[in-house]
């Protein structure tokens, strides 16, 4: 029988991943297993699938929607396929044979396929099992096992050098002396590429944070996160900056306030010897603070914005509106109408890509200010653009505290008004920039 069901294909894909990790039945996997799987997938594919997304795929978190094609492509690449389509096609014989095709994953990530024949299994399968047990025995003698990495053996904490503002150096205190090998890392946030190898025999490491945010700092042994904690770097009011690597260019809040609007001019940016062509950098405005007890399951966010730059390669006028949350974020992208394919919505761990969904209502001409409203009330997220419903979807969990507001304009832009409230109308923060 030819395998046609996407559910069956996904189940088989998960089985191959479980076999590749060698961690046993996924029913017994804990949160740290999904953390480690997320990092292993990143190392192979350079794409991050969050632990929450993986838990949803494995049925640990209730979720009714199917995985996106981006997620499926990443899972297929992890087990050695070019993309999900190639994984699906591998289950269909190319010569017209009606016998089912079995896909086998190897340690090197490559895959092979063959027709099922019972007499082969009766002889080869027992032999493979014996060889596997023998190989595991000899390999395990030379490698530390995952059971040795007990989080209780490690400590990890941090302290900020500056109470408010950036740049901000953070001193991490850690004890990794019981690590079974020398692969000890401190990771600044969720991104596995931001790891720094440290000595397991040392006790401190210092990192510089150039951007404000709510970060999930991690102590990693091998590929396993053994300790983590939230690190909140807030701003003193609005922080205007130009997003450059490795260090952004900062401005003072008063420099970006003019006529009841928040925004830098092109002349102000160019005065810092920053080129606007061929592609202008992103101008960013961030306000991270304690907004009180307002969370992602019950809020209304309203703002009015305008992208004011459309020169050279910045013709798409990409504009990002963000709510930074504890350990995660909500991001809404607007653009010129002809560029909506590159728009996206990211809500905690729910990614909606303009390449896979119709986000045409997030296209704007920016001749006038664009009103945007995002609300999450009673398990449903609704986003309005100029008072018209642009997108909606159900969302239950996870729930995170809102800790910051950000705007990013390709080139530059203006913010006319911002308001953050609870679902019952109680205002947590409002600014009309009337200084």
CSV table of C-alpha atoms in Angstrom, one decimal:
chain,number,residue,atom,x,y,z
A,1,UNK,CA,0.0,0.0,0.0
A,2,UNK,CA,1.4,3.4,-0.9
A,3,UNK,CA,1.8,5.8,2.0
A,4,UNK,CA,-0.3,8.8,1.2
A,5,UNK,CA,-1.4,10.2,4.6
A,6,UNK,CA,0.6,13.2,5.8
A,7,UNK,CA,-0.1,12.1,9.4
A,8,UNK,CA,1.5,8.7,8.6
A,9,UNK,CA,4.4,10.3,6.9
A,10,UNK,CA,4.9,12.6,9.9
A,11,UNK,CA,4.7,9.7,12.3
A,12,UNK,CA,7.4,7.9,10.3
A,13,UNK,CA,9.5,11.0,10.2
A,14,UNK,CA,9.3,11.3,14.0
A,15,UNK,CA,10.2,7.6,14.3
A,16,UNK,CA,13.4,8.2,12.2
A,17,UNK,CA,14.3,11.2,14.4
A,18,UNK,CA,13.8,9.1,17.5
A,19,UNK,CA,16.1,6.4,16.1
A,20,UNK,CA,18.7,9.0,15.1
A,21,UNK,CA,18.9,10.5,18.6
A,22,UNK,CA,18.9,7.0,20.2
A,23,UNK,CA,17.0,8.4,23.3
A,24,UNK,CA,14.4,5.7,23.4
A,25,UNK,CA,10.6,6.0,23.4
A,26,UNK,CA,9.6,9.7,23.0
A,27,UNK,CA,6.7,9.1,25.5
A,28,UNK,CA,9.4,9.3,28.2
A,29,UNK,CA,11.1,12.4,26.8
A,30,UNK,CA,11.3,15.4,29.2
A,31,UNK,CA,11.5,19.1,28.4
A,32,UNK,CA,15.4,19.0,28.3
A,33,UNK,CA,15.2,16.4,25.5
A,34,UNK,CA,13.2,18.7,23.3
A,35,UNK,CA,15.7,21.5,24.2
A,36,UNK,CA,18.5,19.3,23.1
A,37,UNK,CA,16.7,18.2,19.9
A,38,UNK,CA,16.1,21.8,19.0
A,39,UNK,CA,19.8,22.5,19.2
A,40,UNK,CA,20.8,19.4,17.3
A,41,UNK,CA,18.3,20.3,14.5
A,42,UNK,CA,19.9,23.8,14.4
A,43,UNK,CA,23.4,22.3,14.1
A,44,UNK,CA,22.4,20.2,11.1
A,45,UNK,CA,20.0,22.6,9.3
A,46,UNK,CA,20.9,26.1,10.6
A,47,UNK,CA,17.2,26.5,11.3
A,48,UNK,CA,15.7,26.9,14.8
A,49,UNK,CA,12.6,24.9,15.7
A,50,UNK,CA,11.7,25.9,19.2
A,51,UNK,CA,11.2,23.2,21.9
A,52,UNK,CA,7.6,24.2,22.2
A,53,UNK,CA,7.1,23.6,18.4
A,54,UNK,CA,8.7,20.2,18.8
A,55,UNK,CA,6.6,19.3,21.8
A,56,UNK,CA,3.5,20.1,19.7
A,57,UNK,CA,4.7,17.9,16.9
A,58,UNK,CA,5.3,15.1,19.3
A,59,UNK,CA,1.9,15.6,21.0
A,60,UNK,CA,3.2,16.9,24.3
A,61,UNK,CA,1.3,20.2,23.9
A,62,UNK,CA,-2.3,20.3,22.5
A,63,UNK,CA,-2.4,22.0,19.2
A,64,UNK,CA,-4.9,21.5,16.4
A,65,UNK,CA,-3.1,23.0,13.4
A,66,UNK,CA,-0.8,21.0,11.1
A,67,UNK,CA,2.9,21.9,11.1
A,68,UNK,CA,4.0,24.5,8.5
A,69,UNK,CA,5.9,23.4,5.4
A,70,UNK,CA,8.9,25.2,6.8
A,71,UNK,CA,8.8,23.0,9.9
A,72,UNK,CA,8.3,19.8,7.8
A,73,UNK,CA,11.2,20.8,5.5
A,74,UNK,CA,13.5,21.2,8.5
A,75,UNK,CA,12.5,17.9,10.1
A,76,UNK,CA,13.2,16.2,6.7
A,77,UNK,CA,16.6,17.9,6.3
A,78,UNK,CA,17.5,16.7,9.8
A,79,UNK,CA,17.2,13.1,8.7
A,80,UNK,CA,19.1,13.6,5.5
A,81,UNK,CA,16.5,14.6,2.9
A,82,UNK,CA,16.6,17.8,0.8
A,83,UNK,CA,13.1,18.8,1.8
A,84,UNK,CA,9.7,17.3,2.8
A,85,UNK,CA,8.7,16.7,-0.7
A,86,UNK,CA,11.7,14.5,-1.2
A,87,UNK,CA,10.9,12.6,2.0
A,88,UNK,CA,7.3,12.1,0.7
A,89,UNK,CA,8.4,11.0,-2.7
A,90,UNK,CA,10.8,8.5,-1.1
A,91,UNK,CA,7.8,6.4,0.0
A,92,UNK,CA,6.6,5.9,-3.6
A,93,UNK,CA,8.4,3.4,-5.9
A,94,UNK,CA,9.6,4.9,-9.1
A,95,UNK,CA,9.4,1.7,-11.2
A,96,UNK,CA,5.7,1.2,-10.7
A,97,UNK,CA,6.2,-1.6,-8.2
A,98,UNK,CA,3.3,-1.8,-5.8
A,99,UNK,CA,5.3,-3.0,-2.9
A,100,UNK,CA,5.7,-0.5,-0.1
A,101,UNK,CA,8.9,1.4,0.3
A,102,UNK,CA,10.8,1.6,3.6
A,103,UNK,CA,13.1,4.5,4.3
A,104,UNK,CA,16.1,3.9,6.4
A,105,UNK,CA,18.2,6.6,8.1
A,106,UNK,CA,21.9,6.2,8.7
A,107,UNK,CA,24.2,7.7,11.2
A,108,UNK,CA,25.7,10.0,8.5
A,109,UNK,CA,22.3,11.5,7.9
A,110,UNK,CA,21.9,9.9,4.4
A,111,UNK,CA,18.9,7.7,3.6
A,112,UNK,CA,18.2,4.7,1.4
A,113,UNK,CA,15.0,2.9,0.5
A,114,UNK,CA,14.1,-0.7,-0.4
A,115,UNK,CA,11.0,-2.8,-1.0
A,116,UNK,CA,9.8,-4.8,2.0
A,117,UNK,CA,10.4,-8.5,1.8
A,118,UNK,CA,9.5,-10.6,4.9
A,119,UNK,CA,12.2,-13.2,4.3
A,120,UNK,CA,14.9,-10.5,4.5
A,121,UNK,CA,13.5,-9.3,7.8
A,122,UNK,CA,13.5,-12.8,9.3
A,123,UNK,CA,17.3,-13.1,8.8
A,124,UNK,CA,18.7,-9.6,8.6
A,125,UNK,CA,16.7,-7.9,11.4
A,126,UNK,CA,18.0,-10.2,14.2
A,127,UNK,CA,21.5,-9.8,12.9
A,128,UNK,CA,21.2,-6.0,12.8
A,129,UNK,CA,19.9,-6.0,16.4
A,130,UNK,CA,22.9,-8.0,17.6
A,131,UNK,CA,25.4,-5.8,15.7
A,132,UNK,CA,23.6,-2.7,17.1
A,133,UNK,CA,23.9,-3.9,20.7
A,134,UNK,CA,27.5,-4.8,20.3
A,135,UNK,CA,28.3,-1.5,18.7
A,136,UNK,CA,26.5,0.5,21.4
A,137,UNK,CA,28.4,-1.4,24.1
A,138,UNK,CA,31.8,-0.6,22.7
A,139,UNK,CA,31.0,3.0,21.8
A,140,UNK,CA,29.4,3.7,25.2
A,141,UNK,CA,32.6,2.7,26.9
A,142,UNK,CA,34.4,5.7,25.4
A,143,UNK,CA,31.7,8.3,25.5
A,144,UNK,CA,29.9,9.8,28.5
A,145,UNK,CA,26.2,8.9,28.6
A,146,UNK,CA,23.4,11.4,28.8
A,147,UNK,CA,22.4,10.1,32.2
A,148,UNK,CA,25.7,11.5,33.6
A,149,UNK,CA,24.5,15.1,32.7
A,150,UNK,CA,22.3,15.7,35.8
A,151,UNK,CA,21.2,19.4,36.0
A,152,UNK,CA,21.3,19.1,39.8
A,153,UNK,CA,25.1,19.0,39.5
A,154,UNK,CA,25.3,22.5,38.0
A,155,UNK,CA,24.7,26.1,39.0
A,156,UNK,CA,24.1,29.2,36.8
A,157,UNK,CA,23.3,32.8,37.7
A,158,UNK,CA,24.0,36.3,36.5
A,159,UNK,CA,24.2,39.9,37.5
A,160,UNK,CA,24.0,43.1,35.4
A,161,UNK,CA,26.6,45.7,35.7
A,162,UNK,CA,24.2,48.5,34.7
A,163,UNK,CA,20.7,48.5,36.2
A,164,UNK,CA,19.1,50.1,33.1
A,165,UNK,CA,20.2,50.6,29.6
A,166,UNK,CA,22.6,49.3,27.0
A,167,UNK,CA,25.3,48.3,26.3
A,168,UNK,CA,25.2,46.2,29.4
A,169,UNK,CA,27.8,43.8,30.6
A,170,UNK,CA,26.5,40.7,32.4
A,171,UNK,CA,28.6,38.6,34.7
A,172,UNK,CA,27.6,34.9,34.7
A,173,UNK,CA,28.5,32.8,37.7
A,174,UNK,CA,28.5,29.1,37.0
A,175,UNK,CA,29.8,25.8,38.3
A,176,UNK,CA,30.3,23.1,35.6
A,177,UNK,CA,33.1,21.3,37.3
A,178,UNK,CA,31.2,17.9,37.1
A,179,UNK,CA,30.8,18.1,33.4
A,180,UNK,CA,31.9,14.7,31.9
A,181,UNK,CA,33.8,16.5,29.1
A,182,UNK,CA,35.1,19.9,28.1
A,183,UNK,CA,32.2,21.0,25.9
A,184,UNK,CA,30.8,23.7,28.2
A,185,UNK,CA,29.0,26.7,26.8
A,186,UNK,CA,27.2,29.8,27.9
A,187,UNK,CA,24.5,30.9,25.5
A,188,UNK,CA,23.2,34.5,25.7
A,189,UNK,CA,19.6,33.7,24.6
A,190,UNK,CA,17.5,31.3,22.6
A,191,UNK,CA,19.8,31.4,19.5
A,192,UNK,CA,22.2,28.4,19.6
A,193,UNK,CA,24.6,30.3,17.3
A,194,UNK,CA,25.3,32.7,20.2
A,195,UNK,CA,27.2,30.2,22.3
A,196,UNK,CA,30.6,30.9,23.8
A,197,UNK,CA,32.8,28.0,25.0
A,198,UNK,CA,34.0,28.4,28.5
A,199,UNK,CA,36.2,26.3,30.8
A,200,UNK,CA,34.5,23.9,33.1
A,201,UNK,CA,37.1,24.7,35.7
A,202,UNK,CA,36.4,28.4,35.7
A,203,UNK,CA,33.6,30.0,37.7
A,204,UNK,CA,32.8,33.3,35.8
A,205,UNK,CA,32.2,34.5,32.3
A,206,UNK,CA,31.3,38.0,31.2
A,207,UNK,CA,29.2,38.9,28.1
A,208,UNK,CA,28.1,42.2,26.6
A,209,UNK,CA,24.5,42.8,25.6
A,210,UNK,CA,24.2,45.5,23.0
A,211,UNK,CA,20.4,45.3,22.6
A,212,UNK,CA,17.7,45.4,25.3
A,213,UNK,CA,15.4,42.5,25.7
A,214,UNK,CA,14.1,39.6,27.7
A,215,UNK,CA,16.7,36.8,27.2
A,216,UNK,CA,16.8,33.2,28.3
A,217,UNK,CA,20.4,32.7,29.2
A,218,UNK,CA,21.6,29.0,29.2
A,219,UNK,CA,24.4,26.9,30.6
A,220,UNK,CA,25.0,24.1,28.0
A,221,UNK,CA,26.9,20.9,28.6
A,222,UNK,CA,27.6,19.2,25.3
A,223,UNK,CA,24.3,19.7,23.6
A,224,UNK,CA,22.2,19.6,26.7
A,225,UNK,CA,20.8,22.7,28.5
A,226,UNK,CA,21.4,22.0,32.1
A,227,UNK,CA,20.5,25.4,33.6
A,228,UNK,CA,18.7,28.5,32.3
A,229,UNK,CA,17.2,31.7,33.6
A,230,UNK,CA,15.5,34.9,32.4
A,231,UNK,CA,17.7,38.0,32.0
A,232,UNK,CA,15.8,41.2,31.5
A,233,UNK,CA,17.7,44.2,30.1
A,234,UNK,CA,15.4,47.2,30.1
A,235,UNK,CA,15.6,50.7,28.7
A,236,UNK,CA,15.2,54.2,30.3
A,237,UNK,CA,12.2,55.2,28.3
A,238,UNK,CA,12.4,55.0,24.5
A,239,UNK,CA,15.8,54.0,23.1
A,240,UNK,CA,16.3,55.0,19.4
A,241,UNK,CA,19.1,53.1,17.6
A,242,UNK,CA,20.3,52.1,14.2
A,243,UNK,CA,20.7,48.3,13.9
A,244,UNK,CA,24.3,47.8,12.8
A,245,UNK,CA,26.7,44.9,13.5
A,246,UNK,CA,28.4,44.2,15.7
A,247,UNK,CA,27.5,47.4,17.7
A,248,UNK,CA,24.4,49.5,17.0
A,249,UNK,CA,24.5,53.3,16.9
A,250,UNK,CA,22.5,54.8,19.8
A,251,UNK,CA,20.6,58.0,20.0
A,252,UNK,CA,19.0,59.8,22.9
A,253,UNK,CA,15.3,59.7,23.4
A,254,UNK,CA,14.9,63.5,23.0
A,255,UNK,CA,16.6,63.3,19.6
A,256,UNK,CA,13.8,61.2,18.3
A,257,UNK,CA,10.8,63.2,19.7
A,258,UNK,CA,9.4,65.9,17.5
A,259,UNK,CA,5.9,67.4,17.0
A,260,UNK,CA,4.2,64.6,18.9
A,261,UNK,CA,5.9,61.8,16.9
A,262,UNK,CA,8.7,59.3,17.6
A,263,UNK,CA,11.2,58.9,14.9
A,264,UNK,CA,14.7,59.9,13.5
A,265,UNK,CA,15.1,61.8,10.3
A,266,UNK,CA,17.3,60.7,7.5
A,267,UNK,CA,19.6,63.7,8.2
A,268,UNK,CA,20.1,62.6,11.8
A,269,UNK,CA,21.1,59.1,10.7
A,270,UNK,CA,23.4,60.3,7.9
A,271,UNK,CA,25.1,62.7,10.4
A,272,UNK,CA,26.5,59.6,12.1
A,273,UNK,CA,28.2,58.6,8.8
A,274,UNK,CA,25.6,55.9,8.2
A,275,UNK,CA,24.9,55.2,4.6
A,276,UNK,CA,21.3,54.9,3.5
A,277,UNK,CA,22.1,53.3,0.1
A,278,UNK,CA,21.9,50.9,-1.6
A,279,UNK,CA,20.1,49.3,1.3
A,280,UNK,CA,19.2,51.4,4.3
A,281,UNK,CA,19.7,49.9,7.8
A,282,UNK,CA,16.9,49.3,10.2
A,283,UNK,CA,16.0,52.2,12.5
A,284,UNK,CA,14.7,50.8,15.8
A,285,UNK,CA,12.8,52.3,18.8
A,286,UNK,CA,12.5,50.2,21.9
A,287,UNK,CA,10.8,50.6,25.3
A,288,UNK,CA,11.3,47.8,27.7
A,289,UNK,CA,10.0,48.2,31.2
A,290,UNK,CA,7.6,46.7,33.8
A,291,UNK,CA,4.1,47.0,32.4
A,292,UNK,CA,2.6,45.2,35.3
A,293,UNK,CA,0.7,41.9,35.1
A,294,UNK,CA,-0.2,41.9,31.4
A,295,UNK,CA,0.2,38.7,29.5
A,296,UNK,CA,-0.2,37.3,26.0
A,297,UNK,CA,-3.5,35.6,26.7
A,298,UNK,CA,-5.3,38.8,27.5
A,299,UNK,CA,-4.2,42.1,25.9
A,300,UNK,CA,-5.0,44.7,23.3
A,301,UNK,CA,-2.2,46.6,21.6
A,302,UNK,CA,-2.9,49.6,19.4
A,303,UNK,CA,-0.5,51.9,17.5
A,304,UNK,CA,-0.3,54.2,14.5
A,305,UNK,CA,2.9,54.1,12.4
A,306,UNK,CA,4.3,55.3,9.1
A,307,UNK,CA,7.4,54.3,7.1
A,308,UNK,CA,8.9,57.5,5.6
A,309,UNK,CA,11.7,56.1,3.5
A,310,UNK,CA,11.5,54.5,0.0
A,311,UNK,CA,14.8,55.0,-1.7
A,312,UNK,CA,17.1,52.7,-3.5
A,313,UNK,CA,16.9,49.0,-2.4
A,314,UNK,CA,14.6,50.0,0.5
A,315,UNK,CA,11.6,50.1,-1.8
A,316,UNK,CA,9.7,47.5,0.2
A,317,UNK,CA,9.6,49.7,3.3
A,318,UNK,CA,9.6,46.8,5.7
A,319,UNK,CA,8.2,47.8,9.1
A,320,UNK,CA,8.2,45.5,12.1
A,321,UNK,CA,6.0,46.0,15.2
A,322,UNK,CA,6.9,43.9,18.2
A,323,UNK,CA,5.9,43.0,21.7
A,324,UNK,CA,8.9,41.5,23.5
A,325,UNK,CA,7.8,38.9,26.0
A,326,UNK,CA,9.5,36.8,28.7
A,327,UNK,CA,11.7,34.5,26.7
A,328,UNK,CA,9.9,35.1,23.4
A,329,UNK,CA,8.2,37.7,21.2
A,330,UNK,CA,5.2,38.8,19.1
A,331,UNK,CA,6.2,40.4,15.7
A,332,UNK,CA,4.0,41.8,13.0
A,333,UNK,CA,5.6,42.9,9.7
A,334,UNK,CA,4.0,45.4,7.3
A,335,UNK,CA,5.5,46.4,3.9
A,336,UNK,CA,4.7,48.1,0.6
A,337,UNK,CA,1.9,46.3,-1.1
A,338,UNK,CA,4.2,44.7,-3.8
A,339,UNK,CA,6.3,43.0,-1.1
A,340,UNK,CA,3.7,41.2,1.0
A,341,UNK,CA,5.3,37.8,0.2
A,342,UNK,CA,8.1,38.6,2.6
A,343,UNK,CA,5.7,39.6,5.5
A,344,UNK,CA,5.1,37.4,8.4
A,345,UNK,CA,3.4,37.2,11.8
A,346,UNK,CA,5.2,35.6,14.7
A,347,UNK,CA,3.1,35.0,17.9
A,348,UNK,CA,5.1,33.4,20.7
A,349,UNK,CA,6.0,30.2,18.7
A,350,UNK,CA,3.3,30.4,16.0
A,351,UNK,CA,4.9,31.5,12.7
A,352,UNK,CA,2.7,32.6,9.8
A,353,UNK,CA,4.7,33.2,6.7
A,354,UNK,CA,3.6,35.4,3.8
A,355,UNK,CA,5.0,32.8,1.4
A,356,UNK,CA,2.5,30.3,2.7
A,357,UNK,CA,-0.4,32.5,3.7
A,358,UNK,CA,-2.3,35.4,2.3
A,359,UNK,CA,-1.0,38.4,4.2
A,360,UNK,CA,-1.9,41.0,1.5
A,361,UNK,CA,-3.8,43.1,4.1
A,362,UNK,CA,-0.5,43.8,5.7
A,363,UNK,CA,0.6,45.8,2.6
A,364,UNK,CA,0.4,49.6,2.8
A,365,UNK,CA,1.3,52.6,0.7
A,366,UNK,CA,2.4,54.6,3.9
A,367,UNK,CA,1.1,57.8,2.4
A,368,UNK,CA,-0.8,58.2,5.7
A,369,UNK,CA,-0.3,56.7,9.1
A,370,UNK,CA,-1.4,53.1,9.3
A,371,UNK,CA,-3.4,52.0,12.4
A,372,UNK,CA,-2.5,48.5,13.7
A,373,UNK,CA,-4.4,46.7,16.4
A,374,UNK,CA,-3.5,43.3,17.8
A,375,UNK,CA,-5.7,41.7,20.4
A,376,UNK,CA,-5.5,38.3,22.2
A,377,UNK,CA,-8.7,37.7,24.1
A,378,UNK,CA,-10.6,34.5,25.0
A,379,UNK,CA,-8.2,32.2,23.1
A,380,UNK,CA,-8.3,34.0,19.8
A,381,UNK,CA,-5.8,36.4,18.2
A,382,UNK,CA,-7.1,39.1,15.9
A,383,UNK,CA,-5.0,41.7,14.0
A,384,UNK,CA,-6.6,44.7,12.4
A,385,UNK,CA,-5.0,47.1,9.9
A,386,UNK,CA,-6.7,50.4,9.4
A,387,UNK,CA,-9.7,49.1,11.4
A,388,UNK,CA,-10.2,46.1,9.0
A,389,UNK,CA,-9.6,42.5,10.2
A,390,UNK,CA,-6.4,41.4,8.5
A,391,UNK,CA,-5.8,38.0,10.1
A,392,UNK,CA,-7.1,35.9,13.0
A,393,UNK,CA,-6.2,32.5,14.5
A,394,UNK,CA,-6.9,30.5,17.7
A,395,UNK,CA,-4.2,30.5,20.3
A,396,UNK,CA,-4.2,29.0,23.8
A,397,UNK,CA,-0.7,28.5,25.1
A,398,UNK,CA,2.0,29.1,26.1
A,399,UNK,CA,1.4,32.3,28.0
A,400,UNK,CA,4.1,34.8,28.5
A,401,UNK,CA,4.4,38.2,30.3
A,402,UNK,CA,4.7,41.3,28.0
A,403,UNK,CA,7.9,43.2,28.8
A,404,UNK,CA,8.6,45.5,25.9
A,405,UNK,CA,7.5,47.4,22.8
A,406,UNK,CA,9.7,47.7,19.7
A,407,UNK,CA,9.4,49.3,16.2
A,408,UNK,CA,11.8,48.6,13.3
A,409,UNK,CA,11.7,50.6,10.1
A,410,UNK,CA,13.7,49.9,7.0
A,411,UNK,CA,15.3,53.3,6.6
A,412,UNK,CA,13.2,55.3,9.0
A,413,UNK,CA,9.7,56.0,10.1
A,414,UNK,CA,7.4,57.6,12.6
A,415,UNK,CA,5.2,56.4,15.5
A,416,UNK,CA,2.2,58.6,16.3
A,417,UNK,CA,0.6,56.7,19.2
A,418,UNK,CA,0.9,53.5,21.2
A,419,UNK,CA,-1.4,51.9,23.8
A,420,UNK,CA,-1.2,48.6,25.6
A,421,UNK,CA,-4.2,47.5,27.6
A,422,UNK,CA,-5.7,44.4,29.2
A,423,UNK,CA,-8.7,42.8,27.5
A,424,UNK,CA,-11.0,44.5,30.0
A,425,UNK,CA,-9.8,47.9,28.8
A,426,UNK,CA,-7.5,48.7,31.8
A,427,UNK,CA,-4.5,50.7,30.3
A,428,UNK,CA,-1.0,49.4,31.1
A,429,UNK,CA,0.9,51.9,29.0
A,430,UNK,CA,0.1,54.7,26.6
A,431,UNK,CA,2.3,57.3,24.9
A,432,UNK,CA,1.3,60.1,22.5
A,433,UNK,CA,4.9,61.5,22.5
A,434,UNK,CA,3.8,65.0,23.6
A,435,UNK,CA,6.9,66.2,25.4
